[in-house]
Amino acid sequence: MAAFNNVDPVLQSEKAHSDDFLYDLPDDLIAEHPANPRDASQLMVVRREESEKEFIRFRDVIKYLNPGDVLVVNNSKVYPAKFDTIKVETGDHIDVFLLRELEPGVWEAQVSPPRKVRIGNTLEFDKGLRSDIVDNTVSSGRVIQFQNRGADTNEILRELGKMPLPRYINREPIPSDREKYQTIFAKKPGSVAVPAGALHFTEELVNDLTDYGVHIAEITVHLGLGGYERVTLSEIDKYSMNAEYYNISVESADIINEAKDNGNKVIAVGASVVRALLSSHFKGRKVIPKENWTDLFVFPPFHFHLLDGIISNFHQPQAPSLLMQSAFYGKEKTIEAYEVAVKEKMRFEAFGDALMILR
């Protein structure tokens, strides 16, 4: 898929390099569980043209919003994608990570150790569920086809699978992660990573926001593993993002476009939402209802026509989402904000605290 580009870049004199996005992240600041309640997490608020930083509880985000403003959230649901299997031919234990369903009963997957899994092998899951290895992928994965391709296969997979916690969380998944590693907006299964920016919302907070007149526009973006990678290429414009499926409904596009027409703010909650909106929007400031795939990689310098703000978590050094934040806020100011977050012992990554950047 060719790189998507529907916005005008700013002058290349500010061209960034991967080393610009390094900072010191102590391991003890990586959150292994979400705040309880979730909206008790901390929120750092910054504005693009100001140096001041404000620190509040996330539940107080309403003070930065006005009636008619729109929060765009991702309603994708994380499915339990990790499995312990046995290679039928040898009895070896094989870890399987289902990435995406290509067609009913056929999945792209990661297998470990990959050297022991070849085309023609059969993997046995619990409850007698079996799959055949039918192809390799360009990313050293495998294509697996379940021998029973009925509707009950996905039900068994949902029952057997473990939640795909990020590798930076130093613990095994537990049953409560099926709820904790989901946002309250999660409706449509398809992600192997949680849309972390929306993890801070509670039903009570959403009710308060909507009662106040803030609109919640839901879109669907199914997250892959690209957010776990680090951009280490010195020339970051040569980095390629994995494509992700997105769907923006007519209803949500109308909500967003009406807000822009009325001079209200449109704020993207999470990097996945930023990518989808920018991939479906043009200079006329209109979001186009669309179902498509995007491999848009947002990094500085980048000119935003649509968004008035971004809510996202604090990410690991050189993470694509950190580069996206830097494109909106400026790379020096973003890294400085991260260093302040470290000093203030804010919590990082998916279960951590949040950063809100406003125009």
Coordinates of C-alpha atoms in Angstrom, one line a residue:
M1 CA 0.0 0.0 0.0
A2 CA 1.4 3.4 -0.9
A3 CA 1.9 5.9 1.8
F4 CA -1.2 8.1 2.2
N5 CA -0.7 11.9 2.1
N6 CA -3.6 14.3 1.9
V7 CA -2.2 17.2 3.8
D8 CA 0.5 19.8 3.0
P9 CA 3.8 19.4 4.8
V10 CA 5.4 22.5 6.4
L11 CA 8.9 23.6 5.5
Q12 CA 11.4 20.8 5.6
S13 CA 13.9 22.9 7.5
E14 CA 12.5 21.3 10.7
K15 CA 13.0 17.8 9.5
A16 CA 13.3 15.4 12.4
H17 CA 15.5 12.4 13.0
S18 CA 14.8 9.3 15.2
D19 CA 17.3 10.3 17.9
D20 CA 15.2 13.5 18.5
F21 CA 12.6 11.3 20.2
L22 CA 14.7 9.7 22.8
Y23 CA 14.2 10.4 26.5
D24 CA 14.9 8.4 29.7
L25 CA 11.9 6.4 30.8
P26 CA 12.4 4.6 34.2
D27 CA 10.8 1.1 34.2
D28 CA 8.9 1.8 37.4
L29 CA 6.8 4.5 35.6
I30 CA 5.3 2.0 33.2
A31 CA 1.8 1.3 34.5
E32 CA 0.8 -2.4 34.7
H33 CA -2.8 -1.7 35.8
P34 CA -5.2 1.2 35.0
A35 CA -6.2 3.8 37.5
N36 CA -9.3 3.0 39.6
P37 CA -11.6 4.6 38.7
R38 CA -10.1 5.2 35.3
D39 CA -10.9 8.9 35.2
A40 CA -8.8 9.3 38.4
S41 CA -5.7 9.1 36.1
Q42 CA -3.7 12.3 35.7
L43 CA -3.9 14.6 32.7
M44 CA -1.2 17.1 31.6
V45 CA -2.8 19.8 29.5
V46 CA -0.6 22.0 27.2
R47 CA -1.4 24.5 24.4
R48 CA 0.6 24.8 21.2
E49 CA 1.4 28.5 21.6
E50 CA 2.0 28.5 25.4
S51 CA 4.7 27.0 27.6
E52 CA 2.5 26.6 30.7
K53 CA 1.5 23.0 31.7
E54 CA -1.5 22.2 33.8
F55 CA -2.1 19.0 35.8
I56 CA -5.6 17.8 36.7
R57 CA -7.4 14.6 37.2
F58 CA -8.8 13.3 33.9
R59 CA -12.3 13.5 35.2
D60 CA -11.9 17.3 35.1
V61 CA -11.2 17.4 31.4
I62 CA -14.6 19.1 30.9
K63 CA -13.1 22.4 32.1
Y64 CA -11.3 22.6 28.7
L65 CA -14.3 21.9 26.6
N66 CA -17.4 23.9 25.5
P67 CA -20.9 22.8 24.5
G68 CA -20.7 21.8 20.8
D69 CA -17.2 20.5 21.0
V70 CA -16.6 16.9 19.7
L71 CA -14.5 14.1 21.1
V72 CA -13.7 11.5 18.5
V73 CA -13.2 8.1 20.0
N74 CA -12.3 4.6 18.7
N75 CA -14.9 1.9 19.4
S76 CA -12.7 -1.0 18.3
K77 CA -12.7 -3.9 20.7
V78 CA -9.6 -5.9 21.6
Y79 CA -10.0 -9.6 21.1
P80 CA -8.2 -12.3 23.1
A81 CA -5.6 -13.1 20.5
K82 CA -2.9 -15.2 22.3
F83 CA -3.0 -18.9 22.5
D84 CA -1.0 -21.9 23.7
T85 CA -1.0 -24.7 21.1
I86 CA 0.7 -28.0 20.4
K87 CA 2.3 -28.9 17.1
V88 CA 0.6 -32.1 16.2
E89 CA 3.6 -33.6 14.3
T90 CA 6.1 -33.2 17.1
G91 CA 4.3 -32.3 20.3
D92 CA 6.2 -29.0 20.6
H93 CA 4.5 -26.1 22.4
I94 CA 3.8 -23.2 20.0
D95 CA 2.6 -19.7 21.0
V96 CA 0.1 -18.3 18.5
F97 CA -0.8 -14.6 18.3
L98 CA -3.8 -14.0 15.9
L99 CA -3.3 -10.7 14.1
R100 CA -6.3 -10.4 11.8
E101 CA -9.0 -12.6 10.2
L102 CA -8.4 -12.6 6.4
E103 CA -11.6 -14.5 5.6
P104 CA -13.8 -16.7 7.8
G105 CA -11.6 -19.2 9.5
V106 CA -8.4 -18.0 8.0
W107 CA -6.0 -15.8 10.0
E108 CA -2.7 -14.0 9.8
A109 CA -0.8 -14.9 12.9
Q110 CA 2.6 -14.7 14.6
V111 CA 4.0 -18.0 15.9
S112 CA 6.8 -18.6 18.3
P113 CA 9.3 -20.2 17.8
P114 CA 8.7 -19.6 14.1
R115 CA 11.5 -21.9 13.0
K116 CA 9.4 -24.9 14.2
V117 CA 6.3 -24.0 12.2
R118 CA 6.2 -24.7 8.5
I119 CA 3.6 -24.9 5.8
G120 CA 1.7 -28.2 6.1
N121 CA 2.0 -28.4 9.9
T122 CA -1.1 -28.6 12.1
L123 CA -1.5 -26.8 15.4
E124 CA -3.9 -28.1 18.1
F125 CA -5.7 -25.7 20.4
D126 CA -7.7 -26.7 23.5
K127 CA -11.1 -28.3 23.1
G128 CA -10.0 -30.2 20.0
L129 CA -9.7 -27.1 17.8
R130 CA -7.1 -27.5 15.1
S131 CA -5.6 -25.3 12.4
D132 CA -3.4 -25.9 9.4
I133 CA -0.4 -23.8 8.4
V134 CA -1.2 -22.8 4.8
D135 CA 1.2 -20.0 4.0
N136 CA 3.9 -17.7 5.1
T137 CA 3.7 -13.9 5.4
V138 CA 6.2 -11.2 4.4
S139 CA 6.6 -10.3 8.1
S140 CA 7.8 -13.8 9.1
G141 CA 4.3 -14.7 10.2
R142 CA 2.0 -17.5 9.1
V143 CA -1.4 -17.9 7.6
I144 CA -3.4 -20.5 9.5
Q145 CA -6.7 -22.1 8.5
F146 CA -9.0 -23.6 11.0
Q147 CA -10.3 -27.1 10.1
N148 CA -13.7 -26.3 11.6
R149 CA -14.6 -23.0 10.0
G150 CA -18.1 -22.7 11.5
A151 CA -19.4 -19.8 13.6
D152 CA -18.6 -21.8 16.8
T153 CA -14.9 -21.6 16.0
N154 CA -14.7 -17.9 16.8
E155 CA -16.7 -18.5 20.0
I156 CA -14.2 -21.1 21.1
L157 CA -11.3 -18.7 20.3
R158 CA -12.9 -16.0 22.4
E159 CA -13.2 -18.4 25.2
L160 CA -9.7 -19.8 25.0
G161 CA -7.7 -16.8 24.1
K162 CA -5.6 -14.5 26.4
M163 CA -5.7 -10.8 26.2
P164 CA -2.7 -9.5 24.2
L165 CA -1.1 -7.2 26.8
P166 CA 1.8 -5.2 25.4
R167 CA 5.2 -6.7 25.9
Y168 CA 6.3 -3.8 28.1
I169 CA 3.8 -4.9 30.8
N170 CA 5.9 -7.3 32.8
R171 CA 3.2 -9.8 33.9
E172 CA 1.0 -12.5 32.4
P173 CA -2.6 -11.7 31.4
I174 CA -5.2 -12.3 34.1
P175 CA -8.9 -12.8 33.7
S176 CA -9.8 -9.3 34.7
D177 CA -7.7 -8.0 31.8
R178 CA -10.6 -8.9 29.5
E179 CA -12.4 -5.9 31.0
K180 CA -9.4 -3.7 32.0
Y181 CA -7.8 -3.9 28.6
Q182 CA -10.9 -2.5 26.9
T183 CA -12.3 1.0 26.7
I184 CA -15.9 1.7 27.6
F185 CA -16.6 2.4 23.9
A186 CA -15.4 -1.1 22.8
K187 CA -18.1 -2.6 20.5
K188 CA -16.5 -4.0 17.3
P189 CA -13.9 -6.7 17.7
G190 CA -10.8 -6.4 15.6
S191 CA -7.9 -4.9 17.6
V192 CA -4.8 -6.5 19.1
A193 CA -3.9 -3.4 21.0
V194 CA -6.2 -1.2 23.1
P195 CA -7.0 2.4 21.9
A196 CA -5.3 3.6 25.0
G197 CA -6.3 7.3 24.9
A198 CA -9.9 6.3 25.6
L199 CA -9.0 4.1 28.6
H200 CA -9.4 7.2 30.8
F201 CA -13.2 7.6 30.3
T202 CA -15.8 6.2 32.6
E203 CA -19.6 6.0 32.0
E204 CA -20.1 8.7 34.6
L205 CA -17.6 11.1 32.9
V206 CA -19.2 10.5 29.4
N207 CA -22.7 11.2 30.9
D208 CA -21.4 14.4 32.4
L209 CA -19.8 15.5 29.1
T210 CA -22.9 14.8 27.0
D211 CA -25.2 16.5 29.6
Y212 CA -22.9 19.5 29.2
G213 CA -23.3 19.5 25.4
V214 CA -20.1 17.8 24.3
H215 CA -20.6 15.3 21.5
I216 CA -19.0 11.9 21.4
A217 CA -18.3 10.7 17.8
E218 CA -17.4 7.1 17.5
I219 CA -15.3 5.7 14.7
T220 CA -13.7 2.2 14.2
V221 CA -10.0 1.7 13.8
H222 CA -8.7 -1.8 14.3
L223 CA -5.2 -1.5 15.9
G224 CA -2.3 -3.8 14.9
L225 CA 1.1 -4.2 16.6
G226 CA 2.6 -1.1 14.8
G227 CA 2.2 1.0 17.9
Y228 CA 4.5 -1.3 19.9
E229 CA 7.4 -0.7 17.5
R230 CA 10.1 2.0 17.7
V231 CA 11.1 4.2 14.9
T232 CA 14.8 3.8 14.8
L233 CA 15.6 4.7 11.2
S234 CA 17.6 7.9 11.2
E235 CA 15.7 9.1 8.2
I236 CA 12.2 8.7 9.7
D237 CA 10.5 9.6 6.4
K238 CA 11.6 6.1 5.2
Y239 CA 9.7 4.4 8.0
S240 CA 6.6 2.4 7.0
M241 CA 3.5 2.0 9.2
N242 CA 1.5 -1.2 9.0
A243 CA -1.9 -0.6 7.5
E244 CA -5.0 -0.5 9.8
Y245 CA -8.6 -0.8 8.9
Y246 CA -10.9 2.1 9.7
N247 CA -14.6 3.0 9.3
I248 CA -16.1 6.4 9.7
S249 CA -19.9 6.4 9.5
V250 CA -22.0 9.1 7.9
E251 CA -23.4 10.0 11.3
S252 CA -20.0 10.5 12.9
A253 CA -18.7 12.5 9.9
D254 CA -21.7 14.8 10.1
I255 CA -21.1 15.4 13.8
I256 CA -17.5 16.3 13.2
N257 CA -18.2 18.5 10.1
E258 CA -21.0 20.4 11.8
A259 CA -18.7 21.2 14.8
K260 CA -16.1 22.6 12.4
D261 CA -18.7 24.6 10.5
N262 CA -19.9 26.1 13.9
G263 CA -16.4 26.9 15.1
N264 CA -16.3 24.3 17.8
K265 CA -13.3 22.1 18.7
V266 CA -12.7 18.6 17.3
I267 CA -10.4 16.6 19.5
A268 CA -9.1 13.2 18.6
V269 CA -8.8 10.7 21.4
G270 CA -5.8 8.5 20.5
A271 CA -3.3 8.2 17.7
S272 CA -5.5 5.7 15.8
V273 CA -8.2 8.3 15.6
V274 CA -5.8 10.9 14.3
R275 CA -4.6 8.6 11.5
A276 CA -8.1 7.7 10.4
L277 CA -9.4 11.3 10.4
L278 CA -6.4 12.6 8.5
S279 CA -6.7 9.8 6.0
S280 CA -10.4 10.7 5.3
H281 CA -10.2 14.4 5.4
F282 CA -9.3 17.1 2.8
K283 CA -8.4 20.8 2.8
G284 CA -12.1 21.8 2.8
R285 CA -12.1 20.7 6.4
K286 CA -14.6 18.0 5.7
V287 CA -14.3 14.4 7.0
I288 CA -15.5 12.0 4.4
P289 CA -17.5 8.9 5.5
K290 CA -15.3 6.1 4.5
E291 CA -14.3 2.4 5.1
N292 CA -10.7 1.8 4.1
W293 CA -7.2 1.0 5.2
T294 CA -4.6 3.6 6.2
D295 CA -0.8 3.4 6.6
L296 CA -0.5 7.1 7.2
F297 CA 2.6 7.8 9.3
V298 CA 2.3 11.2 11.1
F299 CA 5.7 12.7 12.0
P300 CA 7.2 16.2 12.1
P301 CA 7.0 18.3 10.1
F302 CA 3.3 17.9 9.4
H303 CA 0.5 20.4 8.9
F304 CA -2.8 19.7 10.5
H305 CA -5.9 21.2 8.9
L306 CA -8.6 19.6 10.9
L307 CA -7.9 18.8 14.6
D308 CA -8.0 21.3 17.4
G309 CA -6.7 19.0 20.0
I310 CA -5.3 15.5 20.7
I311 CA -5.7 13.3 23.9
S312 CA -3.2 10.5 24.0
N313 CA -1.1 8.6 26.5
F314 CA 2.6 9.0 27.3
H315 CA 4.4 6.6 25.0
Q316 CA 7.8 4.9 24.9
P317 CA 10.8 6.6 23.3
Q318 CA 10.7 6.7 19.5
A319 CA 7.1 5.3 19.4
P320 CA 5.0 6.3 16.4
S321 CA 2.4 7.8 18.7
L322 CA 5.1 10.0 20.3
L323 CA 6.1 11.2 16.8
M324 CA 2.5 12.0 16.1
Q325 CA 2.2 14.1 19.2
S326 CA 5.4 15.9 18.2
A327 CA 4.0 16.7 14.8
F328 CA 1.1 18.5 16.5
Y329 CA 2.9 20.1 19.4
G330 CA 6.5 20.4 18.2
K331 CA 9.3 17.9 18.8
E332 CA 11.3 20.0 21.3
K333 CA 8.2 20.9 23.3
T334 CA 6.9 17.4 23.3
I335 CA 10.1 15.9 24.6
E336 CA 10.3 18.6 27.3
A337 CA 6.7 17.8 28.3
Y338 CA 7.7 14.1 28.6
E339 CA 10.7 15.0 30.7
V340 CA 8.4 16.9 33.0
A341 CA 6.0 13.9 33.2
V342 CA 9.0 11.7 34.2
K343 CA 10.0 14.3 36.9
E344 CA 6.4 14.4 38.2
K345 CA 6.3 10.6 38.2
M346 CA 3.3 10.4 35.9
R347 CA 2.4 6.9 34.7
F348 CA 3.3 5.9 31.1
E349 CA 2.0 3.7 28.4
A350 CA -1.5 2.1 27.9
F351 CA -2.5 1.9 31.5
G352 CA -0.9 5.2 32.4
D353 CA -1.8 8.9 32.4
A354 CA -2.7 11.2 29.6
L355 CA -1.5 14.2 27.7
M356 CA -3.9 16.7 26.1
I357 CA -2.6 19.1 23.5
L358 CA -4.8 22.0 22.4
R359 CA -4.3 24.6 19.7

